[in-house]
Structure formats: structure tokens, C-alpha cells
mmCIF file of C-alpha atoms and ligand atoms in Angstrom:
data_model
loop_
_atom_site.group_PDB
_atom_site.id
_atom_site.type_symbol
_atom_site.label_atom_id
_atom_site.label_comp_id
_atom_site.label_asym_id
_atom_site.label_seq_id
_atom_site.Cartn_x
_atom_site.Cartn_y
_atom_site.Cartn_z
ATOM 1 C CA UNK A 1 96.915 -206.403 -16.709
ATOM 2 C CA UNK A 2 99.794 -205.304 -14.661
ATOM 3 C CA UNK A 3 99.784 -202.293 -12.478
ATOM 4 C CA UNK A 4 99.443 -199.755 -14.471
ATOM 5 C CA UNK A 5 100.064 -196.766 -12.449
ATOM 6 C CA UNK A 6 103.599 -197.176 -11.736
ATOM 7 C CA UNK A 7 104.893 -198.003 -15.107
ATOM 8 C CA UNK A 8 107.305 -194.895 -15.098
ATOM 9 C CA UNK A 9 108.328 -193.456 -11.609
ATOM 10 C CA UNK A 10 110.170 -190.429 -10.299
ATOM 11 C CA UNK A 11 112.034 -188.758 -7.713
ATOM 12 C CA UNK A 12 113.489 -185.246 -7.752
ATOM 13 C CA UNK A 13 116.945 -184.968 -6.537
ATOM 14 C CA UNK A 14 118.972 -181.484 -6.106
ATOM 15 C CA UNK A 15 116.986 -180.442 -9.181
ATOM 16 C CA UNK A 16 117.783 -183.731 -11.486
ATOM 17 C CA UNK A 17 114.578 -185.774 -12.334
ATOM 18 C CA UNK A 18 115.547 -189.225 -12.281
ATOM 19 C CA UNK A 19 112.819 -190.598 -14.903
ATOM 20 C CA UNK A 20 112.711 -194.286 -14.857
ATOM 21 C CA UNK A 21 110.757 -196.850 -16.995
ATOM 22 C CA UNK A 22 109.289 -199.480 -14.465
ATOM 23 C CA UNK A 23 108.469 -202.703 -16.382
ATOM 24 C CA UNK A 24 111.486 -204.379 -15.196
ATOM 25 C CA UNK A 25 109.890 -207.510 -15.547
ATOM 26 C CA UNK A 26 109.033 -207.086 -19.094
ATOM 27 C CA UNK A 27 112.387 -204.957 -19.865
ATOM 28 C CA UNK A 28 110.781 -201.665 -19.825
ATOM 29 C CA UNK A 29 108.553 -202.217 -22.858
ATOM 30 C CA UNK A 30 106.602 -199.631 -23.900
ATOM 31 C CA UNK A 31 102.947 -200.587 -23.989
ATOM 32 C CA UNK A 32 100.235 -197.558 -24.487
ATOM 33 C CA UNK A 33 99.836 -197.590 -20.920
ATOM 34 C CA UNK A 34 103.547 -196.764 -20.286
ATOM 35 C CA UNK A 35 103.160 -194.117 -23.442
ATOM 36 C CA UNK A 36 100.042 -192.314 -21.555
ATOM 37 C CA UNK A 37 101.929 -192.158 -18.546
ATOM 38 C CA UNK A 38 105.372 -191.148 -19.614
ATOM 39 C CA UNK A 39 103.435 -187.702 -21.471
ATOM 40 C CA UNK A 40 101.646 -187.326 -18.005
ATOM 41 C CA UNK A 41 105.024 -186.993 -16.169
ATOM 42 C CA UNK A 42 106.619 -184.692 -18.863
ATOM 43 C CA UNK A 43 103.603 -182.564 -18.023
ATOM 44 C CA UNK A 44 104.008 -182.987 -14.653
ATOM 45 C CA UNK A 45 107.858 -181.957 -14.812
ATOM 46 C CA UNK A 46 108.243 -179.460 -17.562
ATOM 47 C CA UNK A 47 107.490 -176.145 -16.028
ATOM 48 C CA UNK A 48 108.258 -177.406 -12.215
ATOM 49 C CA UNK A 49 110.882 -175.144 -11.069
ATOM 50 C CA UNK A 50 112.523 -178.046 -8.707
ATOM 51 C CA UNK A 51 113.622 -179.512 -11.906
ATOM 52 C CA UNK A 52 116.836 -178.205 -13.821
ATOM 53 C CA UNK A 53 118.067 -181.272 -15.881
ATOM 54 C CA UNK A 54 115.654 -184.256 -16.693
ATOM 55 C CA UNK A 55 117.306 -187.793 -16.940
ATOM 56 C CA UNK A 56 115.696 -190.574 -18.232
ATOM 57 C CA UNK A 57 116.871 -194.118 -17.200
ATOM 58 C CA UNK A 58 115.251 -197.728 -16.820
ATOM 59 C CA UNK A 59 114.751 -200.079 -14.204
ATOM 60 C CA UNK A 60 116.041 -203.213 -13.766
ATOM 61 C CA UNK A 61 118.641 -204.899 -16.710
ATOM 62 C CA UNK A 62 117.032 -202.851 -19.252
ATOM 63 C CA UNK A 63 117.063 -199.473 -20.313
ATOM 64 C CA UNK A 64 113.842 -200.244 -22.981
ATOM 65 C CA UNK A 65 113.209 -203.075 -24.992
ATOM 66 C CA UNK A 66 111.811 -200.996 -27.197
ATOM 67 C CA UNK A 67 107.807 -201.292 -28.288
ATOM 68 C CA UNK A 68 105.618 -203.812 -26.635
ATOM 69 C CA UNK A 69 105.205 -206.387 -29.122
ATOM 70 C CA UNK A 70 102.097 -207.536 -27.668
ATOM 71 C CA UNK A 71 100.249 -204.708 -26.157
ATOM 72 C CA UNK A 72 101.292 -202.032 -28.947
ATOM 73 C CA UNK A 73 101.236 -204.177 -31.311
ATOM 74 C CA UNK A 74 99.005 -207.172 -31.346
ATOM 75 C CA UNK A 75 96.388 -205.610 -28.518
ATOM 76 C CA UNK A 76 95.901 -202.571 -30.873
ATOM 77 C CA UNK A 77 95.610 -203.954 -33.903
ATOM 78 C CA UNK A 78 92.449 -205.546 -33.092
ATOM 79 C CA UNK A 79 91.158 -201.980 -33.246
ATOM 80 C CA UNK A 80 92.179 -201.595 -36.571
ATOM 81 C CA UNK A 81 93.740 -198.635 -37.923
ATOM 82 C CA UNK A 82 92.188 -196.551 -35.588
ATOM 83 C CA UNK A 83 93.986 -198.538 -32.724
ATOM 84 C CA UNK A 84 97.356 -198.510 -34.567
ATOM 85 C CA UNK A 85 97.246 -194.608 -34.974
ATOM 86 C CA UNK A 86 96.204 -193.773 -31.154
ATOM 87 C CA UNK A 87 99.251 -196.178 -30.420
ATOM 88 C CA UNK A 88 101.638 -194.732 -32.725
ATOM 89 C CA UNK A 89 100.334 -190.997 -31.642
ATOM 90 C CA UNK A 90 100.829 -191.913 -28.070
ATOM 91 C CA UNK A 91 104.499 -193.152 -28.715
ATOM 92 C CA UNK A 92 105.673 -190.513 -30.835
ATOM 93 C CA UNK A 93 103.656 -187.796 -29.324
ATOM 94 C CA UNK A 94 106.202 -187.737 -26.097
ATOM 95 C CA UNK A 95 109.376 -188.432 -27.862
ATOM 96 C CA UNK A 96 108.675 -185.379 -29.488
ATOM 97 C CA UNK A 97 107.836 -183.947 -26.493
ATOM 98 C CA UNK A 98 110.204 -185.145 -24.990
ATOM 99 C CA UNK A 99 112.823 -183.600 -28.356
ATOM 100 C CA UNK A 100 111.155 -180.247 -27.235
ATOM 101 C CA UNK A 101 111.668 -180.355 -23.191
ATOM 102 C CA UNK A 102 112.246 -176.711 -21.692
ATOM 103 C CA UNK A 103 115.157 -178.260 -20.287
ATOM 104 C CA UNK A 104 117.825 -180.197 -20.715
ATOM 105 C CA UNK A 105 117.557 -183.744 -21.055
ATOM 106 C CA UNK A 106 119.604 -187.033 -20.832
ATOM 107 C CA UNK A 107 119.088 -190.642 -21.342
ATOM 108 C CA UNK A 108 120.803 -193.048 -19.215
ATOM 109 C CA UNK A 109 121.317 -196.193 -20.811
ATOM 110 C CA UNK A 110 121.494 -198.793 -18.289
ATOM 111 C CA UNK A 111 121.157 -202.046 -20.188
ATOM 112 C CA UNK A 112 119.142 -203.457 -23.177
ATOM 113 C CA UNK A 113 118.390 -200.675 -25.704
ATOM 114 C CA UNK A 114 116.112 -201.848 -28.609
ATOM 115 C CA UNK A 115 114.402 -200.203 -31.333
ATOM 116 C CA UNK A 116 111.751 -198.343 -30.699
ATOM 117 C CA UNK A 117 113.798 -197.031 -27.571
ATOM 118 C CA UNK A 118 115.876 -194.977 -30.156
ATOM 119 C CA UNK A 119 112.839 -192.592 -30.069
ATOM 120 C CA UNK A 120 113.470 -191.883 -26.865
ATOM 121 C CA UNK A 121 117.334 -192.061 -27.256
ATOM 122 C CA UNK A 122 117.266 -189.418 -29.908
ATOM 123 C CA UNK A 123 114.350 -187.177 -28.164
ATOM 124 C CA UNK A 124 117.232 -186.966 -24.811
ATOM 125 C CA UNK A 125 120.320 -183.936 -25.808
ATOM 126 C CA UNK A 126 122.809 -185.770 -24.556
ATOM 127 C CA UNK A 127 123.431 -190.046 -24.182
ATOM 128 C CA UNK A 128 125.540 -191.739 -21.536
ATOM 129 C CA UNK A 129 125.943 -195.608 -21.612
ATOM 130 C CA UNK A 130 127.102 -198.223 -19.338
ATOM 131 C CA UNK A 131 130.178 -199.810 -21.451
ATOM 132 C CA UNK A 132 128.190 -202.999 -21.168
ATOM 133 C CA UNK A 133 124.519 -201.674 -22.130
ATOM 134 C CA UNK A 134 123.130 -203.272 -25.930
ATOM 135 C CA UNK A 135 121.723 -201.595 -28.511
ATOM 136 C CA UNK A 136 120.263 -202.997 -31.592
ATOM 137 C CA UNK A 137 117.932 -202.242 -34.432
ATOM 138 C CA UNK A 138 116.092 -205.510 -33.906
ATOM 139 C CA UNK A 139 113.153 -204.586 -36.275
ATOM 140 C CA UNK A 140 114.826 -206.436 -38.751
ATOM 141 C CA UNK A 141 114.978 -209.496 -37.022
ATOM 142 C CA UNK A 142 111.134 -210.126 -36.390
ATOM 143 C CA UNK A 143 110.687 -209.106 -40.072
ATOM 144 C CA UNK A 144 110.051 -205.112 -40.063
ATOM 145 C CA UNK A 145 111.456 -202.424 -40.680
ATOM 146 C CA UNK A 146 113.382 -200.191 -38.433
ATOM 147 C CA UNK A 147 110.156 -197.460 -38.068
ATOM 148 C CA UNK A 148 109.144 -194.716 -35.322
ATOM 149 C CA UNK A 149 111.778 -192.958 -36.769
ATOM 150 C CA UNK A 150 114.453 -195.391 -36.049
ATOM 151 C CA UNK A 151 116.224 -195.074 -39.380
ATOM 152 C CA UNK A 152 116.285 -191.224 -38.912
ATOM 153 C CA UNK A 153 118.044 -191.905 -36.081
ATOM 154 C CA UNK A 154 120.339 -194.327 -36.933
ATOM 155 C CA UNK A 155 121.519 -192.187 -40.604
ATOM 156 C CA UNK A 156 121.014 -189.152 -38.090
ATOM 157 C CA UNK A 157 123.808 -190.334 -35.765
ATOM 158 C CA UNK A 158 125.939 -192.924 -37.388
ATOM 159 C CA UNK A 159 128.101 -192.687 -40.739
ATOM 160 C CA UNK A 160 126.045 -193.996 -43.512
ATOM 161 C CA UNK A 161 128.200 -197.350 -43.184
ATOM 162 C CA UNK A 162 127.383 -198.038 -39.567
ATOM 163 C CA UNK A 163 123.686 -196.888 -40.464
ATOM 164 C CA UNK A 164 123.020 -199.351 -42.946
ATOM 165 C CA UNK A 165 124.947 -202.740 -41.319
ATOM 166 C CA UNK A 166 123.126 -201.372 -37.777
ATOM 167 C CA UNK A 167 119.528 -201.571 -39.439
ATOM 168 C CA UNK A 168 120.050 -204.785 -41.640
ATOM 169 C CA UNK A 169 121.974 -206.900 -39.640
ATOM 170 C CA UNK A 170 120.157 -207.411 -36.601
ATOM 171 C CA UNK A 171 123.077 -207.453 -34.282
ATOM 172 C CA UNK A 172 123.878 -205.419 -31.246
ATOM 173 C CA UNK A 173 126.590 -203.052 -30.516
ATOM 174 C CA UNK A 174 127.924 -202.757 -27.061
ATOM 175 C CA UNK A 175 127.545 -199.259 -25.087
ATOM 176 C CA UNK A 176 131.363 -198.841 -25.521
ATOM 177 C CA UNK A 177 130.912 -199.432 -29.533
ATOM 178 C CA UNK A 178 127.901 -196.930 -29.480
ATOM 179 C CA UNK A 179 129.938 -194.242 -28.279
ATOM 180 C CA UNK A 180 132.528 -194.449 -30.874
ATOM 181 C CA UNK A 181 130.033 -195.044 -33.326
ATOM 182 C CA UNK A 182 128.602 -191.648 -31.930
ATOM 183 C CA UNK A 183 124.959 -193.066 -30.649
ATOM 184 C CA UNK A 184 125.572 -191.889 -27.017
ATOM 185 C CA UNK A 185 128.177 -189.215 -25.659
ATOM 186 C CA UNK A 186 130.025 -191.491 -23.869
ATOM 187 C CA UNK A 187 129.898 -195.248 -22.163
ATOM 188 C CA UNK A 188 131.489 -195.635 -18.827
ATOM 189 C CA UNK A 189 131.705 -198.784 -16.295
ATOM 190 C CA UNK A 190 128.378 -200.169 -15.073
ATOM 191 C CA UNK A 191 129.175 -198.596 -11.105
ATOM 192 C CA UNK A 192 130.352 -195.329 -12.440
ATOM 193 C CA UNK A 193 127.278 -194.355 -14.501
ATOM 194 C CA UNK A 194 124.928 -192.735 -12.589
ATOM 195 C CA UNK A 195 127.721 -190.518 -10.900
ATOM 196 C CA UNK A 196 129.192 -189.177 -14.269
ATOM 197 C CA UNK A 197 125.127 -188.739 -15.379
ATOM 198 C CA UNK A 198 125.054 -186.191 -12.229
ATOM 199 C CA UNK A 199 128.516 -184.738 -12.672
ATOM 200 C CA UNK A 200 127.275 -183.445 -16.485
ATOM 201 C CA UNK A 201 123.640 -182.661 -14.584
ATOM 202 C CA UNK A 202 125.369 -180.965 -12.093
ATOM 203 C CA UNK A 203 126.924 -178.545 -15.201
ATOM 204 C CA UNK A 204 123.876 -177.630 -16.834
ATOM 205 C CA UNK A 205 122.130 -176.654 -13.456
ATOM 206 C CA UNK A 206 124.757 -173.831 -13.743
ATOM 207 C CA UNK A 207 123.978 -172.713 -16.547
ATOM 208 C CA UNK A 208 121.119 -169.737 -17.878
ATOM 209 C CA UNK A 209 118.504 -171.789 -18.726
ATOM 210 C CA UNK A 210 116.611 -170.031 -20.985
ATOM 211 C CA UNK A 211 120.284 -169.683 -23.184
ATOM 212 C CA UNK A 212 120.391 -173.928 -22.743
ATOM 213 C CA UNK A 213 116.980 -174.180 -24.354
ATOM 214 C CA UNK A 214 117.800 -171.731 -26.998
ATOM 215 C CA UNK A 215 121.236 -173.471 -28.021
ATOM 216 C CA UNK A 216 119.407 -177.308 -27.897
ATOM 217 C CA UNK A 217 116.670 -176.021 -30.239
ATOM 218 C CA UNK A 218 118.997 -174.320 -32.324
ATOM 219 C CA UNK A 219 121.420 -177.506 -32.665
ATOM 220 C CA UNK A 220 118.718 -179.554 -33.705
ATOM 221 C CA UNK A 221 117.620 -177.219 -36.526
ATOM 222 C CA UNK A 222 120.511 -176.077 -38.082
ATOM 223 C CA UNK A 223 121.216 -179.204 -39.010
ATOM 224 C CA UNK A 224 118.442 -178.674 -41.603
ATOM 225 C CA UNK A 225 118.905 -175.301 -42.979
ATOM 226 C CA UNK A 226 121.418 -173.437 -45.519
ATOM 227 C CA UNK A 227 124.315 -171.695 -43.557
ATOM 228 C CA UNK A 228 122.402 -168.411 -44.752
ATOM 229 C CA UNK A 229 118.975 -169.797 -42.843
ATOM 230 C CA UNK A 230 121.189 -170.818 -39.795
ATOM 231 C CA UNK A 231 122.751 -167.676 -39.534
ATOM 232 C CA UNK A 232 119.901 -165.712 -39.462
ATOM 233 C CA UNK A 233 117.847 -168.061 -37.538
ATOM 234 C CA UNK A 234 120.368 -167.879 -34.872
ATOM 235 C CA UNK A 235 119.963 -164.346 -34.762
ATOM 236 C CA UNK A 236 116.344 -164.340 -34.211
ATOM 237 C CA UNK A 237 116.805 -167.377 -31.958
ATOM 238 C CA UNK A 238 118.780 -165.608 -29.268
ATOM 239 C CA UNK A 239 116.653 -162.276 -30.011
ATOM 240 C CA UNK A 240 113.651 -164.484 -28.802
ATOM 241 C CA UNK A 241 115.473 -166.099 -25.872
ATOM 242 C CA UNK A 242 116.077 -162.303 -24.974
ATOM 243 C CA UNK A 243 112.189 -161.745 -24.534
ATOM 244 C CA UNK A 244 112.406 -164.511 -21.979
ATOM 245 C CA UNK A 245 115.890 -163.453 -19.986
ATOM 246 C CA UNK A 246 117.461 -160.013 -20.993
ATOM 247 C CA UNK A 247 119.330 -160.090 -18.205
ATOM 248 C CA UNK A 248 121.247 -163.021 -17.998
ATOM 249 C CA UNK A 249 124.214 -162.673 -20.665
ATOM 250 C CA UNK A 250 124.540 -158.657 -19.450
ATOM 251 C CA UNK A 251 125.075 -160.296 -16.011
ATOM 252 C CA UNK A 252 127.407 -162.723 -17.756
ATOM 253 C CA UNK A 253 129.510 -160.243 -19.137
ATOM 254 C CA UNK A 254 129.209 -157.648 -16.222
ATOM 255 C CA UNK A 255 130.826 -160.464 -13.941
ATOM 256 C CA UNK A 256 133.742 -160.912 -16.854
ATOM 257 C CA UNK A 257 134.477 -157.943 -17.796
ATOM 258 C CA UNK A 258 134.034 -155.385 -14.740
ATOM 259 C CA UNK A 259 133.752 -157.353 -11.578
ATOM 260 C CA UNK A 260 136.075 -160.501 -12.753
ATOM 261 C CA UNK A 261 134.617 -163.078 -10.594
ATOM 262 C CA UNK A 262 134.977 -165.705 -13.171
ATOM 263 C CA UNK A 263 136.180 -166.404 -16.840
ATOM 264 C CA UNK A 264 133.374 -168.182 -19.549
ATOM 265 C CA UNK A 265 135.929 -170.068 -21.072
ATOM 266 C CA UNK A 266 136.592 -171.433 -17.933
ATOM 267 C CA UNK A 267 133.237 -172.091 -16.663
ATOM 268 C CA UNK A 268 129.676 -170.107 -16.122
ATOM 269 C CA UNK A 269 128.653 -166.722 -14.802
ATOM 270 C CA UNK A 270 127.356 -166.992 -11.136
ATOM 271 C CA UNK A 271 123.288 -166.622 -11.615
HETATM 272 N N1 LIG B 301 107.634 -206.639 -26.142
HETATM 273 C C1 LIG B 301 106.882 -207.433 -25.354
HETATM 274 N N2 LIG B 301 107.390 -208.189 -24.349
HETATM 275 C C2 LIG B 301 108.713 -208.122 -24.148
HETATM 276 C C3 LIG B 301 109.565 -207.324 -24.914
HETATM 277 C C4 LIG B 301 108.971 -206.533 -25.955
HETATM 278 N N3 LIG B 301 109.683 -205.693 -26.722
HETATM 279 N N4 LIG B 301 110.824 -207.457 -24.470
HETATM 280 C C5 LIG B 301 110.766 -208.337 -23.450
HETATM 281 N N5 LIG B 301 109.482 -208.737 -23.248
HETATM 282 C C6 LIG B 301 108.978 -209.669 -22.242
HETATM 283 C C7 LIG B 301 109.242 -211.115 -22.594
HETATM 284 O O1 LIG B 301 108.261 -211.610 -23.478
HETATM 285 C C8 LIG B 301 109.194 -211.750 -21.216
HETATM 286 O O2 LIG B 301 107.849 -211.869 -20.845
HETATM 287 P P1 LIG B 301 107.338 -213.144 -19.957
HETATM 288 O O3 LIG B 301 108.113 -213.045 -18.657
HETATM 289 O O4 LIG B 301 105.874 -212.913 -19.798
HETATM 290 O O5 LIG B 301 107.718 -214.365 -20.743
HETATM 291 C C9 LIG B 301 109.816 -210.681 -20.321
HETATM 292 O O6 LIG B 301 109.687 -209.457 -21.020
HETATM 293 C C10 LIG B 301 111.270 -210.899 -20.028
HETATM 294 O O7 LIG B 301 111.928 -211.071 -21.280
HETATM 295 P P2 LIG B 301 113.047 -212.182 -21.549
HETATM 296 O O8 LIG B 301 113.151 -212.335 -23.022
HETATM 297 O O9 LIG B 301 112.758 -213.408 -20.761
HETATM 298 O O10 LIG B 301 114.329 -211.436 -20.920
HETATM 299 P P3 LIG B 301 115.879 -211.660 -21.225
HETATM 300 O O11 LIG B 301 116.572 -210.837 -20.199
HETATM 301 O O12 LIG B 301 116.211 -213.099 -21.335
HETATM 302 O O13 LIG B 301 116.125 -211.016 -22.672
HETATM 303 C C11 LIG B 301 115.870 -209.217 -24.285
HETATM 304 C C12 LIG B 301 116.068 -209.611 -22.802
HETATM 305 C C13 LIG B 301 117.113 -209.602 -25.103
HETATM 306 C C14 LIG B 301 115.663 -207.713 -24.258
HETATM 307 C C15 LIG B 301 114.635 -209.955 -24.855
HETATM 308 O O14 LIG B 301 113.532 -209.804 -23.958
HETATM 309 C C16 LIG B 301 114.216 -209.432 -26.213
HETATM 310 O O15 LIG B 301 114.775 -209.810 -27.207
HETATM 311 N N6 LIG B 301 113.197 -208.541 -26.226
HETATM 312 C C17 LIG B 301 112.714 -207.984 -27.466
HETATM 313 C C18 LIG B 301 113.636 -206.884 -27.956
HETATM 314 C C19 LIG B 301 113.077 -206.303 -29.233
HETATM 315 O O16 LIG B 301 113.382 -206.793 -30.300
HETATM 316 N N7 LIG B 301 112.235 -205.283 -29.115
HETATM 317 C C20 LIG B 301 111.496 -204.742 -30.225
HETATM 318 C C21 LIG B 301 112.349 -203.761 -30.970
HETATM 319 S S1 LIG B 301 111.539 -203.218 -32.448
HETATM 320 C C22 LIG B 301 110.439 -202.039 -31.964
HETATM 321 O O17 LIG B 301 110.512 -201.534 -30.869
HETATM 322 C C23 LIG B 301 109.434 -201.534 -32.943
#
């Protein structure tokens, strides 16, 4: 078995967390090893306060080639059921951890981008892709279904059109194509990527953080709900962030409105 203890790393840069997958040589797989490990660094990096914005990226020509075929697959099968759960808990116990993060989170799609990578994909706020990265809903072309909540994604993110020739095709799209097709944010060149990830990092680090967690929760719900449920939820929504910072948007509009040191439509409040 490889080694098993660097199969994600880190560093900590002027408050980004550069996440990476680190199977370069099997195109940052995930394997239940890499699973285990990836919820031990969102634990590790949650509640740090040297991290404002985690960014998760790959190694290597790939950002994930989605599941391990063999060692999620295969290796756990011959556990039966029982292995297939643990594996499948594993896996989609830290994307949804990862959907939950106390702070804001992007994925940095460097290269090959296959199924059950969307997990991950979705689980990031924000996408940014190198114009020349690949995605594709491959499931279909080893004889599965797109699972782990890969069809979600897909009719979560793409027009229903896109959705369904994505999933039953079997081709890829190009990082360029996934941003029109609204999978990331936004693709840029290759060289440029990393340096546009930080300029958007570099925003969010500005801003009240307890009001960024608030707003990503609440995007992701809403979606769900009546406008009569949204609106109200909202309410409660920012009357809970308030428990947490009741300081922060009197500050905000203190600095507007009486001491005009900046303008929010032009940028944030100095915290
Ligand atoms: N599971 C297990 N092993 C993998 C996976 C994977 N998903 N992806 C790559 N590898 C392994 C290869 O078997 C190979 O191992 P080896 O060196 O021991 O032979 C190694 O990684 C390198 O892979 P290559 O295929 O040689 O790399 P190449 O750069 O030529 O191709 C590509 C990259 C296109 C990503 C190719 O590896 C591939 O098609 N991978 C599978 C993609 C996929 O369909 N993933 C599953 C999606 S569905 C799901 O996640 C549920």
C-alpha cells in the first residue's frame, strides 16, 4: 500500500489553506484512506483561526479522478455491505462536511475532474477552472450510474439539457465549457489560476465572517423552500448569526453612515 499519511497535504498561507489531494500518481483517487484523511484535516482546519478561506486543489495533472475504482470499490466489497457502507460514509461524510465548512470554501480545478470528484466540486461555494481542466460524468462509461450524488449535482448546476447529455454520454467538457455551462465560476489560463484563486480568497478574508457563513448556508437552502419559508428563514438566519457577531454590521454601518471611511457597494467595512 502506498504511503498513506500524505495522501492530502497542506500549507497555510496569509490565511488561505491550500488543500491538496496527493495521489498524483494515481490522479488523486479517492481511496478510504484519502477519505479518512481528508475529514481529519477539515477537523484540523475548521475552527483554526489562521485560516479565513479554505481552497481545495490537486496535485499533479489531476484535480480527482474521482472514486478509487479499486480500493473503494473492489477492496471494500470483499467486506460486503458492511464494507461498501463504511466506504460510502467515509466519502460522503466530508463532502458534507466539507458543504457545511465555517468558512468559505473553493475548489481549484487543476486538471482531470471525474465523477465522484463532483462531491467535492459541489461541497466547495465557489469553482475556478483552468480553461484546459476535464470534467466528465464517466460513471456511465464503466457501466454505472452517475451516484454519490453526482446527478444532484449535475441537474443542480446545469440546465436539464446539459444535465442529461453530461450523465449519458460519457464525454468530457473542457474547464472553459464548464463555466458557461455554469459547473465552476469561472475557467482561466492554466498559469493564471492559482493567482485569480487568491485574488477572490483575498476578498472573502475581508469580509465578517460569521455574515459569510450565514449567507453560504442560506444560499444553499433557499433553493429548497417556498419564497414564504425563505423569507422568514432569512430572518431567523441573520437573527442567529447576530448571537455569534452583534457587532459587526453596526460597525458596518457606523463606518458608512457617520465616519464615511468606505462605501458597501463599493467594497467592505474595515473589521
Ligand atoms: N481509480 C483507480 N485508479 C485510478 C483511477 C481511479 N479512478 N484513475 C486513475 N487511476 C490509476 C490508473 O489505474 C493508473 O494506475 P497504474 O499506474 O497503477 O497503472 C494511474 O492512476 C495513472 O492513470 P493513467 O490512466 O495511466 O493516467 P492518464 O493520465 O493516462 O489518464 C485519466 C488519466 C483519464 C484520469 C484516467 O486515469 C482515467 O480514465 N481514470 C478514471 C477516471 C474515472 O472514470 N473515474 C471514476 C469516475 S466514477 C466515480 O468516481 C464513482
Amino acid at each position: 500500500m502506498a504511503n498513506e499519511t500524505n495522501v492530502v497535504e497542506y500549507t497555510i498561507e496569509n490565511k488561505i489553506a491550500w488543500v491538496k489531494f496527493n495521489r498524483p500518481e494515481k490522479r488523486n483517487c479517492m481511496s478510504p484512506t484519502l477519505n479518512r484523511r481528508m475529514m481529519e484535516i477539515l477537523d484540523e482546519l475548521e475552527y483554526n483561526d489562521e485560516v479565513g478561506v479554505f481552497v481545495l486543489t490537486g496535485e499533479g495533472t489531476a484535480f480527482s479522478a474521482g472514486m478509487d475504482l479499486k480500493e473503494y470499490f473492489v477492496e471494500t466489497e470483499k467486506d460486503g455491505l458492511a464494507g461498501t457502507r463504511k466506504a460510502q460514509r467515509e466519502s460522503y461524510g466530508w463532502w458534507k462536511r466539507l458543504r457545511d465548512f465555517n468558512k468559505p470554501t473553493i475548489a481549484m480545478v487543476n486538471g482531470w475532474c471525474f465523477g465522484g470528484a463532483y462531491g467535492p466540486l459541489f461541497a466547495c461555494d465557489l469553482a475556478f477552472a483552468s480553461d484546459d481542466a476535464q470534467f466528465g460524468l464517466s460513471e456511465i462509461n464503466w457501466g454505472i450510474l452517475p451516484g454519490g450524488g453526482a446527478t444532484k449535482i449535475a441537474v443542480e448546476l446545469l440546465s436539464f439539457r446539459n444535465a442529461m447529455y453530461h450523465a449519458m454520454m460519457g464525454e468530457n467538457v473542457s474547464g472553459k465549457k464548464a463555466a458557461e455551462w455554469g459547473l465552476v465560476n469561472e475557467s482561466v489560463e492554466a498559469s493564471k489560476l492559482k493567482e485569480r484563486v487568491t485574488e477572490v480568497c483575498n476578498v472573502l478574508i475581508q469580509k465578517n465572517p460569521v455574515a459569510l457563513k450565514a449567507t453560504k448556508d442560506a444560499v444553499r437552502k433557499v433553493s429548497e423552500m417556498t419564497y414564504a419559508n425563505a423569507e422568514e428563514y432569512l430572518v431567523k438566519a441573520q437573527e442567529a448569526a447576530n448571537f455569534f457577531d452583534n457587532t459587526g454590521r453596526k460597525e458596518g454601518i457606523k463606518q458608512f453612515i457617520f465616519e464615511k471611511t468606505y462605501k458597501p457597494g463599493l467594497g467592505a467595512y474595515n473589521k
